[in-house]
Coordinates of C-alpha atoms and ligand atoms in Angstrom, one line a residue:
X144 CA 24.0 -23.5 -40.2
X145 CA 25.3 -24.4 -36.8
X146 CA 29.0 -24.7 -36.1
X147 CA 28.5 -28.4 -35.3
X148 CA 27.0 -29.3 -38.7
X149 CA 29.7 -27.3 -40.4
X150 CA 32.5 -28.7 -38.3
X151 CA 35.3 -30.8 -39.9
X152 CA 34.4 -33.9 -37.9
X153 CA 30.7 -33.7 -38.8
X154 CA 31.4 -33.1 -42.5
X155 CA 33.8 -36.0 -42.6
X156 CA 31.2 -38.3 -41.1
X157 CA 28.6 -37.1 -43.5
X158 CA 30.9 -37.9 -46.5
X159 CA 31.8 -41.3 -44.9
X160 CA 28.1 -42.2 -44.4
X161 CA 27.6 -42.0 -48.2
X162 CA 30.2 -44.7 -48.6
X163 CA 28.9 -46.9 -45.7
X164 CA 25.3 -46.6 -46.9
X165 CA 26.4 -48.5 -50.0
X166 CA 27.9 -51.4 -48.0
X167 CA 25.9 -54.4 -47.2
X168 CA 26.3 -55.6 -43.6
X169 CA 26.3 -59.2 -44.6
X170 CA 29.1 -58.5 -47.1
X171 CA 31.2 -56.8 -44.3
X172 CA 30.8 -60.0 -42.2
X173 CA 31.8 -62.1 -45.2
X174 CA 34.9 -60.0 -45.8
X175 CA 36.1 -60.0 -42.3
X176 CA 36.0 -63.1 -40.1
X177 CA 37.1 -61.1 -37.1
X178 CA 34.3 -58.5 -37.3
X179 CA 32.7 -59.6 -34.1
X180 CA 35.9 -59.4 -32.1
X181 CA 36.8 -56.1 -33.7
X182 CA 33.5 -54.4 -33.0
X183 CA 32.5 -55.7 -29.6
X184 CA 33.6 -54.5 -26.1
X185 CA 33.3 -56.0 -22.7
X186 CA 33.0 -54.6 -19.2
X187 CA 32.9 -57.0 -16.3
X188 CA 30.2 -59.5 -17.3
X189 CA 28.6 -57.2 -20.0
X190 CA 29.4 -57.9 -23.6
X191 CA 28.4 -55.2 -26.1
X192 CA 28.3 -56.3 -29.7
X193 CA 28.0 -53.5 -32.2
X194 CA 29.3 -55.4 -35.2
X195 CA 25.8 -55.4 -36.7
X196 CA 26.1 -51.6 -37.1
X197 CA 27.1 -50.1 -40.4
X198 CA 30.6 -49.3 -39.3
X199 CA 34.2 -50.0 -40.1
X200 CA 37.4 -48.8 -38.4
X201 CA 37.2 -45.5 -40.3
X202 CA 33.7 -44.9 -38.9
X203 CA 35.0 -45.4 -35.4
X204 CA 38.0 -43.1 -36.0
X205 CA 35.7 -40.4 -37.3
X206 CA 33.2 -40.7 -34.5
X207 CA 36.0 -40.4 -32.0
X208 CA 37.3 -37.3 -33.8
X209 CA 33.8 -35.9 -33.3
X210 CA 34.0 -36.7 -29.6
X211 CA 37.3 -35.0 -29.3
X212 CA 36.1 -32.0 -31.3
X213 CA 33.1 -31.7 -28.9
X214 CA 35.5 -32.0 -25.9
X215 CA 33.9 -35.1 -24.5
X216 CA 36.6 -35.9 -22.1
X217 CA 36.6 -32.4 -20.7
X218 CA 32.8 -32.7 -20.0
X219 CA 33.1 -36.1 -18.4
X220 CA 35.8 -34.7 -16.1
X221 CA 33.6 -31.7 -15.3
X222 CA 30.7 -33.9 -14.3
X223 CA 32.8 -36.1 -12.0
X224 CA 34.4 -32.9 -10.5
X225 CA 31.0 -31.6 -9.4
X226 CA 31.0 -28.6 -11.7
X227 CA 27.6 -27.0 -12.3
X228 CA 27.1 -28.4 -15.7
X229 CA 23.3 -28.1 -15.4
X230 CA 23.8 -24.5 -16.4
X231 CA 20.1 -23.4 -16.7
X232 CA 19.5 -24.5 -13.1
X233 CA 23.0 -23.7 -11.8
X234 CA 23.4 -27.2 -10.4
X235 CA 25.9 -30.0 -10.5
X236 CA 24.9 -33.4 -11.8
X237 CA 26.2 -35.7 -9.1
X238 CA 24.3 -39.0 -9.4
X239 CA 27.8 -40.6 -9.6
X240 CA 28.3 -39.4 -6.0
X241 CA 25.3 -41.4 -4.8
X242 CA 27.1 -44.6 -5.6
X243 CA 30.6 -43.2 -5.1
X244 CA 33.3 -43.9 -2.5
X245 CA 35.5 -40.9 -3.0
X246 CA 35.0 -37.3 -1.9
X247 CA 33.2 -35.2 -4.5
X248 CA 32.9 -31.4 -4.0
X249 CA 30.3 -29.0 -5.2
X250 CA 30.1 -25.4 -3.9
X251 CA 33.4 -26.2 -2.0
X252 CA 31.7 -29.0 0.1
X253 CA 32.2 -32.7 0.0
X254 CA 28.8 -34.3 -0.6
X255 CA 29.9 -37.8 0.5
X256 CA 29.2 -37.4 4.3
X257 CA 25.6 -36.5 3.5
X258 CA 25.2 -39.3 1.1
X259 CA 26.6 -41.8 3.7
X260 CA 24.4 -40.4 6.4
X261 CA 21.2 -41.0 4.4
X262 CA 22.4 -44.5 3.4
X263 CA 22.9 -45.2 7.1
X264 CA 19.4 -43.8 7.9
X265 CA 18.0 -46.1 5.1
X266 CA 19.9 -49.1 6.6
X267 CA 18.3 -48.5 10.1
X268 CA 14.9 -48.0 8.6
X269 CA 15.0 -51.0 6.3
X270 CA 16.2 -53.2 9.2
X271 CA 13.5 -51.9 11.5
X272 CA 10.7 -52.6 9.0
X273 CA 12.1 -56.0 7.8
X274 CA 12.5 -57.2 11.4
X275 CA 9.1 -55.9 12.5
X276 CA 10.6 -53.6 15.1
X277 CA 8.8 -50.7 13.3
X278 CA 5.3 -52.2 13.0
X279 CA 1.9 -50.9 11.9
X280 CA -0.7 -49.4 14.1
X281 CA -2.0 -52.7 15.3
X282 CA 1.5 -54.0 16.0
X283 CA 1.5 -56.2 13.0
X284 CA 4.7 -56.4 10.8
X285 CA 4.7 -54.2 7.7
X286 CA 4.3 -56.5 4.6
X287 CA 3.5 -54.0 1.8
X288 CA 5.2 -50.8 0.7
X289 CA 3.3 -48.4 -1.6
X290 CA 5.7 -46.0 -3.3
X291 CA 3.7 -42.9 -4.4
X292 CA 5.7 -40.8 -6.9
X293 CA 5.9 -40.1 -10.6
X294 CA 8.5 -39.7 -13.3
X295 CA 12.0 -40.2 -11.8
X296 CA 10.4 -40.8 -8.4
X297 CA 8.6 -43.9 -9.8
X298 CA 10.1 -45.2 -13.0
X299 CA 13.6 -46.0 -11.7
X300 CA 12.7 -47.7 -8.4
X301 CA 9.7 -49.5 -10.1
X302 CA 11.9 -50.8 -12.9
X303 CA 14.6 -51.9 -10.5
X304 CA 12.3 -53.5 -8.0
X305 CA 10.6 -55.5 -10.8
X306 CA 14.0 -56.5 -12.3
X307 CA 15.2 -57.8 -8.9
X308 CA 12.1 -59.8 -8.0
X309 CA 14.3 -62.9 -7.3
X310 CA 15.8 -61.0 -4.5
X311 CA 12.5 -60.2 -2.7
X312 CA 13.3 -62.4 0.2
X313 CA 12.5 -60.1 3.1
X314 CA 8.8 -60.5 3.4
X315 CA 8.1 -56.9 2.1
X316 CA 6.3 -56.5 -1.2
X317 CA 6.7 -53.2 -3.1
X318 CA 3.9 -51.5 -5.1
X319 CA 4.1 -48.4 -7.2
X320 CA 1.4 -45.7 -7.7
X321 CA 2.1 -42.9 -10.1
X322 CA -0.9 -41.9 -12.1
X323 CA -3.3 -39.3 -10.7
X324 CA -6.1 -41.5 -12.3
X325 CA -7.8 -42.7 -9.2
X326 CA -7.9 -46.2 -10.7
X327 CA -4.2 -46.6 -10.0
X328 CA -4.3 -46.0 -6.3
X329 CA -7.7 -47.6 -5.8
X330 CA -6.8 -50.9 -7.5
X331 CA -3.7 -51.3 -5.4
X332 CA -5.3 -50.3 -2.1
X333 CA -8.1 -52.8 -2.7
X334 CA -5.6 -55.6 -2.3
X335 CA -3.9 -54.2 0.9
X336 CA -4.4 -54.3 4.6
X337 CA -3.9 -50.8 6.1
X338 CA -2.5 -52.3 9.3
X339 CA 0.5 -53.8 7.4
X340 CA 1.0 -51.1 4.7
X341 CA 3.7 -48.4 4.6
X342 CA 3.4 -45.5 2.2
X343 CA 6.6 -43.9 0.9
X344 CA 5.9 -40.5 -0.6
X345 CA 8.6 -39.9 -3.1
X346 CA 8.9 -36.5 -4.7
X347 CA 12.1 -34.4 -5.2
X348 CA 10.1 -31.2 -5.1
X349 CA 7.1 -32.4 -3.0
X350 CA 5.0 -30.1 -5.1
X351 CA 4.0 -32.5 -7.9
X352 CA 0.2 -32.4 -8.2
X353 CA -0.3 -36.1 -9.0
X354 CA 1.9 -37.3 -6.1
X355 CA 0.4 -35.0 -3.6
X356 CA -3.2 -36.0 -4.6
X357 CA -2.3 -39.7 -4.3
X358 CA -0.6 -39.1 -1.0
X359 CA -3.6 -37.3 0.5
X360 CA -6.0 -40.0 -0.7
X361 CA -3.7 -42.7 0.8
X362 CA -3.8 -40.8 4.1
X363 CA -7.6 -40.5 3.9
X364 CA -7.9 -44.3 3.2
X365 CA -5.7 -45.2 6.2
X366 CA -7.8 -43.0 8.5
X367 CA -11.0 -44.4 7.1
X368 CA -9.8 -47.9 7.7
X369 CA -9.5 -47.4 11.5
X370 CA -6.1 -45.8 12.0
X371 CA -5.9 -42.6 14.0
X372 CA -4.0 -39.4 13.3
X373 CA -1.3 -40.5 15.7
X374 CA -0.8 -43.7 13.6
X375 CA 0.2 -41.7 10.5
X376 CA 3.9 -41.6 11.6
X377 CA 4.1 -45.4 11.5
X378 CA 2.6 -45.7 8.0
X379 CA 4.2 -42.8 6.1
X380 CA 7.8 -42.0 5.1
X381 CA 8.9 -39.4 2.6
X382 CA 11.9 -39.0 0.2
X383 CA 12.4 -35.4 -0.9
X384 CA 14.6 -32.4 -1.1
X385 CA 11.8 -30.2 0.4
X386 CA 11.8 -30.7 4.2
X387 CA 9.3 -27.9 4.8
X388 CA 6.6 -29.4 2.5
X389 CA 7.2 -32.9 4.0
X390 CA 6.6 -31.5 7.5
X391 CA 3.5 -29.6 6.4
X392 CA 2.1 -32.9 5.0
X393 CA 2.4 -34.3 8.5
X394 CA 5.2 -36.8 8.0
X395 CA 7.4 -37.5 11.0
X396 CA 10.8 -35.8 10.2
X397 CA 12.5 -39.0 11.5
X398 CA 10.9 -40.8 8.5
X399 CA 12.1 -38.2 6.0
X400 CA 14.9 -39.2 3.7
X401 CA 16.8 -36.3 2.2
X402 CA 18.3 -35.9 -1.2
X403 CA 19.7 -32.9 -2.9
X404 CA 19.2 -30.5 -5.8
X405 CA 22.3 -31.9 -7.5
X406 CA 20.4 -35.2 -8.1
X407 CA 18.2 -35.0 -11.2
X408 CA 14.8 -36.7 -10.8
X409 CA 15.5 -39.3 -13.5
X410 CA 19.0 -40.0 -12.0
X411 CA 17.7 -40.4 -8.5
X412 CA 17.1 -44.1 -8.0
X413 CA 20.5 -44.4 -6.3
X414 CA 19.4 -42.0 -3.6
X415 CA 16.7 -42.7 -1.0
X416 CA 14.3 -42.7 -3.9
X417 CA 15.6 -46.3 -4.0
X418 CA 14.1 -46.9 -0.6
X419 CA 11.2 -49.3 -1.8
X420 CA 13.9 -51.3 -3.7
X421 CA 16.0 -51.5 -0.5
X422 CA 13.0 -52.6 1.6
X423 CA 12.2 -55.3 -0.9
X424 CA 15.6 -56.7 -1.7
X425 CA 17.6 -55.7 1.4
X426 CA 20.4 -53.1 1.9
X427 CA 23.0 -55.6 0.9
X428 CA 21.5 -56.0 -2.5
X429 CA 20.9 -52.2 -2.7
X430 CA 24.6 -51.7 -2.1
X431 CA 25.5 -54.3 -4.8
X432 CA 23.3 -52.2 -7.2
X433 CA 25.3 -49.1 -6.2
X434 CA 28.6 -51.0 -6.6
X435 CA 27.7 -52.1 -10.1
X436 CA 27.1 -48.5 -11.1
X437 CA 30.2 -47.3 -9.4
X438 CA 32.4 -49.7 -11.3
X439 CA 30.8 -48.6 -14.6
X440 CA 31.4 -44.9 -13.5
X441 CA 35.1 -45.7 -13.0
X442 CA 35.2 -47.3 -16.5
X443 CA 33.5 -44.3 -18.0
X444 CA 35.8 -41.8 -16.3
X445 CA 39.1 -43.7 -17.1
X446 CA 38.8 -46.1 -20.1
X447 CA 40.2 -44.8 -23.4
X448 CA 37.2 -43.5 -25.5
X449 CA 37.5 -46.3 -28.1
X450 CA 37.3 -49.0 -25.3
X451 CA 34.6 -47.1 -23.3
X452 CA 31.2 -48.8 -23.5
X453 CA 29.0 -45.7 -22.8
X454 CA 31.1 -43.6 -25.2
X455 CA 30.8 -46.1 -28.0
X456 CA 27.1 -46.8 -27.3
X457 CA 26.5 -43.0 -27.4
X458 CA 28.5 -42.5 -30.6
X459 CA 26.8 -45.3 -32.4
X460 CA 23.5 -43.6 -31.5
X461 CA 24.8 -40.4 -33.0
X462 CA 25.8 -42.3 -36.1
X463 CA 22.3 -43.7 -36.5
X464 CA 20.3 -40.6 -35.5
X465 CA 22.3 -37.8 -37.2
X466 CA 23.8 -39.6 -40.2
X467 CA 21.6 -42.6 -41.1
X468 CA 18.4 -40.7 -40.1
X469 CA 17.1 -43.3 -37.6
X470 CA 13.6 -42.0 -36.6
X471 CA 13.4 -43.9 -33.3
X472 CA 15.3 -46.3 -31.1
X473 CA 13.9 -49.7 -30.0
X474 CA 15.0 -51.2 -26.7
X475 CA 14.3 -54.9 -26.7
X476 CA 15.1 -56.8 -23.5
X477 CA 14.9 -60.5 -23.9
X478 CA 14.3 -60.7 -20.2
X479 CA 10.8 -60.5 -18.8
X480 CA 12.3 -59.0 -15.6
X481 CA 13.4 -56.0 -17.6
X482 CA 9.9 -55.3 -18.9
X483 CA 9.9 -51.8 -17.4
X484 CA 13.4 -51.0 -18.8
X485 CA 12.1 -49.3 -22.0
X486 CA 9.7 -47.1 -20.0
X487 CA 12.5 -46.2 -17.7
X488 CA 14.8 -45.3 -20.6
X489 CA 12.1 -43.3 -22.2
X490 CA 12.3 -40.8 -19.4
X491 CA 16.1 -41.0 -19.1
X492 CA 16.7 -40.4 -22.8
X493 CA 13.8 -38.3 -23.9
X494 CA 13.6 -36.0 -20.9
X495 CA 17.3 -35.6 -20.9
X496 CA 18.0 -35.1 -24.6
X497 CA 14.7 -34.0 -26.0
X498 CA 16.0 -30.4 -26.4
X499 CA 15.9 -28.0 -29.3
X500 CA 18.5 -25.4 -28.2
X501 CA 22.1 -25.7 -27.4
X502 CA 23.7 -24.9 -24.0
X503 CA 24.0 -21.3 -25.2
X504 CA 20.3 -21.1 -26.2
X505 CA 20.9 -21.3 -30.0
X506 CA 18.3 -23.3 -31.9
X507 CA 19.9 -26.6 -33.3
X508 CA 19.7 -27.6 -36.9
X509 CA 20.4 -31.3 -36.3
X510 CA 18.4 -34.0 -34.6
X511 CA 18.8 -34.5 -30.9
X512 CA 17.1 -37.0 -28.5
X513 CA 15.3 -39.7 -30.4
X514 CA 12.0 -41.5 -29.6
X515 CA 12.8 -44.5 -27.4
X516 CA 10.3 -47.3 -27.2
X517 CA 10.2 -51.1 -26.8
X518 CA 8.8 -54.2 -25.2
X519 CA 10.4 -57.4 -24.1
X520 CA 11.2 -60.1 -26.6
X521 CA 9.6 -62.4 -27.6
X522 CA 6.3 -60.5 -27.3
X523 CA 7.5 -57.7 -29.5
X524 CA 8.2 -60.1 -32.3
X525 CA 4.5 -60.9 -32.5
X526 CA 3.5 -57.3 -32.5
X527 CA 5.7 -54.6 -34.0
X528 CA 8.8 -56.4 -35.4
X529 CA 7.1 -56.5 -38.8
X530 CA 7.8 -52.8 -39.1
X531 CA 11.4 -53.3 -38.0
X532 CA 12.0 -56.0 -40.7
X533 CA 10.1 -54.6 -43.6
X534 CA 8.8 -51.1 -42.8
X535 CA 10.0 -47.9 -44.3
X536 CA 11.5 -46.3 -41.2
X537 CA 15.0 -46.6 -40.1
X538 CA 14.8 -47.8 -36.5
X539 CA 18.0 -48.7 -34.5
X540 CA 17.7 -51.3 -31.9
X541 CA 19.4 -52.5 -28.7
X542 CA 18.8 -56.1 -27.7
X543 CA 19.6 -57.0 -24.1
X544 CA 19.7 -60.5 -22.7
X545 CA 21.1 -62.5 -19.8
X546 CA 23.0 -65.8 -20.5
X547 CA 21.5 -67.3 -17.4
X548 CA 17.9 -67.0 -16.2
X549 CA 16.8 -66.7 -12.6
X550 CA 13.9 -68.9 -13.6
X551 CA 15.2 -72.1 -15.1
X552 CA 12.3 -73.7 -16.7
X553 CA 12.8 -76.5 -19.2
X554 CA 14.3 -75.2 -22.4
X555 CA 12.7 -71.8 -22.1
X556 CA 15.8 -69.8 -21.8
X557 CA 17.5 -71.3 -24.8
X558 CA 14.3 -70.7 -26.8
X559 CA 14.3 -67.0 -25.6
X560 CA 17.9 -66.4 -26.6
X561 CA 17.5 -68.3 -29.9
X562 CA 14.8 -65.8 -30.8
X563 CA 17.0 -62.8 -29.6
X564 CA 19.9 -63.8 -31.8
X565 CA 17.7 -64.8 -34.7
X566 CA 16.1 -61.4 -34.8
X567 CA 19.3 -59.4 -34.9
X568 CA 20.6 -61.8 -37.5
X569 CA 17.5 -61.4 -39.6
X570 CA 17.5 -57.6 -39.3
X571 CA 21.1 -57.5 -40.4
X572 CA 21.2 -60.1 -43.1
X573 CA 17.7 -59.9 -44.5
X574 CA 16.6 -62.4 -47.2
X575 CA 17.4 -61.7 -50.8
X576 CA 15.0 -62.1 -53.7
X577 CA 17.1 -64.9 -55.0
X578 CA 16.9 -66.8 -51.7
X579 CA 13.1 -66.3 -51.5
X580 CA 12.7 -67.5 -55.1
X581 CA 14.8 -70.7 -54.4
X582 CA 12.7 -71.4 -51.3
X583 CA 9.4 -71.0 -53.1
X584 CA 10.6 -73.2 -56.0
X585 CA 11.7 -75.9 -53.5
X586 CA 8.2 -75.7 -52.1
X587 CA 6.8 -76.3 -55.6
X588 CA 5.0 -73.0 -56.1
X589 CA 4.1 -72.1 -59.7
X590 CA 5.8 -69.2 -61.5
X591 CA 2.8 -66.9 -61.2
X592 CA 2.6 -67.4 -57.4
X593 CA 6.3 -66.8 -57.1
X594 CA 6.1 -63.6 -59.1
X595 CA 3.1 -62.4 -57.0
X596 CA 4.5 -63.3 -53.6
X597 CA 8.2 -62.6 -54.1
X598 CA 8.2 -58.8 -53.2
X599 CA 6.3 -59.5 -50.0
X600 CA 8.7 -62.1 -48.8
X601 CA 12.0 -60.2 -49.4
X602 CA 13.8 -58.7 -46.4
X603 CA 16.2 -56.0 -47.4
X604 CA 18.3 -56.4 -44.3
X605 CA 20.9 -53.8 -43.2
X606 CA 18.8 -52.9 -40.2
X607 CA 21.2 -52.0 -37.4
X608 CA 21.3 -53.3 -33.9
X609 CA 23.6 -53.6 -30.9
X610 CA 23.3 -56.5 -28.5
X611 CA 24.2 -56.4 -24.8
X612 CA 24.7 -59.8 -23.3
X613 CA 25.3 -60.3 -19.6
X614 CA 25.7 -63.3 -17.4
X615 CA 22.7 -62.9 -15.1
X616 CA 20.5 -60.0 -14.0
X617 CA 22.1 -59.5 -10.6
X618 CA 21.9 -56.3 -8.6
X619 CA 25.5 -55.5 -9.6
X620 CA 24.9 -56.1 -13.3
X621 CA 21.7 -54.1 -13.3
X622 CA 23.5 -51.2 -11.6
X623 CA 26.2 -51.3 -14.3
X624 CA 23.6 -51.5 -17.1
X625 CA 21.6 -48.5 -15.8
X626 CA 24.8 -46.4 -15.4
X627 CA 25.8 -47.5 -18.9
X628 CA 22.7 -45.9 -20.3
X629 CA 22.9 -42.8 -18.1
X630 CA 26.4 -42.1 -19.4
X631 CA 25.4 -42.9 -23.0
X632 CA 22.8 -40.1 -22.7
X633 CA 25.4 -37.8 -21.3
X634 CA 27.8 -38.6 -24.2
X635 CA 25.2 -37.8 -26.8
X636 CA 24.3 -34.5 -25.0
X637 CA 27.9 -33.4 -25.2
X638 CA 28.1 -34.2 -28.9
X639 CA 24.8 -32.2 -29.5
X640 CA 26.0 -29.4 -27.1
X641 CA 22.8 -29.5 -25.1
X642 CA 22.0 -29.6 -21.4
X643 CA 20.7 -33.1 -20.5
X644 CA 20.0 -32.2 -16.8
X645 CA 17.1 -29.7 -17.1
X646 CA 13.5 -30.4 -18.3
X647 CA 11.8 -27.0 -19.0
X648 CA 9.6 -28.7 -21.6
X649 CA 7.4 -30.3 -18.9
X650 CA 6.5 -27.0 -17.3
X651 CA 3.9 -25.5 -19.7
X652 CA 1.6 -28.4 -19.5
X653 CA 1.7 -28.4 -15.7
X654 CA 0.9 -24.7 -15.6
X655 CA -2.0 -25.0 -18.0
X656 CA -3.4 -28.0 -16.1
X657 CA -3.6 -25.9 -13.0
X658 CA -5.7 -23.3 -14.8
X659 CA -7.9 -25.9 -16.5
X660 CA -8.5 -27.6 -13.1
X661 CA -10.0 -24.3 -11.9
X662 CA -12.1 -24.1 -15.1
X663 CA -13.4 -27.7 -14.5
X664 CA -14.5 -26.9 -11.0
X665 CA -16.4 -23.6 -12.0
X666 CA -20.1 -23.4 -12.9
X667 CA -19.6 -21.1 -15.8
X668 CA -18.7 -22.3 -19.3
X669 CA -15.0 -22.0 -20.2
X670 CA -14.3 -19.2 -22.7
X671 CA -10.7 -18.2 -22.0
X672 CA -8.9 -20.8 -24.1
X673 CA -8.9 -21.6 -27.9
X674 CA -12.1 -23.0 -29.3
X675 CA -10.9 -26.6 -29.1
X676 CA -9.8 -26.5 -25.5
X677 CA -13.0 -24.6 -24.4
X678 CA -15.1 -27.1 -26.3
X679 CA -13.4 -30.1 -24.6
X680 CA -13.7 -28.5 -21.1
X681 CA -17.3 -27.7 -21.6
X682 CA -18.1 -31.1 -23.1
X683 CA -16.5 -32.7 -20.0
X684 CA -18.5 -30.4 -17.6
X685 CA -21.8 -31.4 -19.2
X686 CA -21.0 -35.1 -19.2
X687 CA -19.2 -35.4 -15.8
Ligands
F6P875 O1 7.4 -33.4 -14.8 C1 8.6 -33.9 -14.9 C2 9.3 -34.2 -13.6 O2 9.7 -33.0 -13.0 C3 10.4 -35.2 -13.7 O3 11.6 -34.6 -14.1 C4 10.5 -35.7 -12.3 O4 11.2 -36.9 -12.3 C5 9.0 -35.9 -12.0 O5 8.4 -34.7 -12.6 C6 8.6 -36.0 -10.6 O6 9.0 -34.9 -9.9 P1 9.1 -34.9 -8.3 O7 10.0 -36.0 -7.9 O8 9.6 -33.5 -7.9 O9 7.7 -35.2 -7.8

């Protein structure tokens, strides 16, 4: 048994869960007319309502005791101080510096001058592209940006660019290619004019197989369309920590945007990895995105834990995962602009906290990072919500919605929000057998039909959710929302005593793919693997 699961705070929560599991949420609401006020928090224009979670004041006190026991405040301070909290890679985790305005030291050096230098380089580059001063090889203005990257070098900027579409007012359209499947690049290039297209090759390491393959194919395409070798410099930029590899690829060093090993890939959208976003929405809006995150960082670093949004969001997740046995977490944005948010959070949460050993290398005996998934409402309602309402799994859910839409269209936004609120209400309150019976009787159904149908129509309720409402999806609010989830992930990692900033679990597959690529290119049949893998390789070779 680990020290965590035997600790006083953990054991107290386990005992308390047995009590709370007997409570009906709708009864808790009936008993306390101030439940919403008591169990919701605000930060700027973000309202976080967690009153539909199975909690009372004692739950919060016990969760906070767990946070104190696990030294949450100490770890928050260490992150902000630039300590090397990513211990397996001996690195700091300083995404907060990318949007900061105060000196931050790591290895005795203030990182802020370098951060500001790259932001200034981005400003010059963005202005030159947007004004047409830096044009394509025929002299025409660049109109399309293709970001080639994967994982953190794709999901963050792609999600943000999409979410901020109303701010694409600079005549530059961003596109994102990540998959090594040739379909991805080909389908995007089919629509583009090489003379007006700029490729941004985004890769922290500049060694990622998928990204380099796509980058080489993009280069080949440009040359095949009439551009010369000398034109490459006008059409390629790179964002990376690996200057040598960027130069080897042939990208003009003036078009290379640096970032640093203290920025994790999935935490990098605030760095020059955000370049396609800045090109589409302008530097002013990019700065607003950073400012939103910076304010949330301040809140995280200074607010008391019980009033701290990321802390409470993280602790509620712990309550669900470790004490109520939630098997997954649904992220349900009632905002079409956030349709890539669940995919972005999948990497953030699952790559960060999908770990099976503690910081000290001990195997854990408790659940850590959960499965994150989701789709925008209302689409999800007509697909998987059935399982949320009546299935046998415990799924916790976050609803996210703006009060104002960027796209006022008739009564659409009211309808959207009505559905959002209706779903969390239905999940929480359910529908009792008595209510179902009354309804069917009123409809005039006979006794036999009522008996037969009743069990199918009952909703047990008590399905937990948290709702995040914000005024409008502006760059500032989006920055704050993303930072909220980044810090939530950190809070949970501290409770679980795991390192959220490494990702060793992705290495084995990469290594084996290299070997198998060689097998696929050889004449001889593969024999070096297990029978299944050999069989699949050889089947592919004979059908390719
Ligand atoms: O394979 C996982 C990963 O290393 C992610 O952590 C990272 O965001 C992604 O690959 C891309 O890596 P890079 O930016 O170095 O190409």
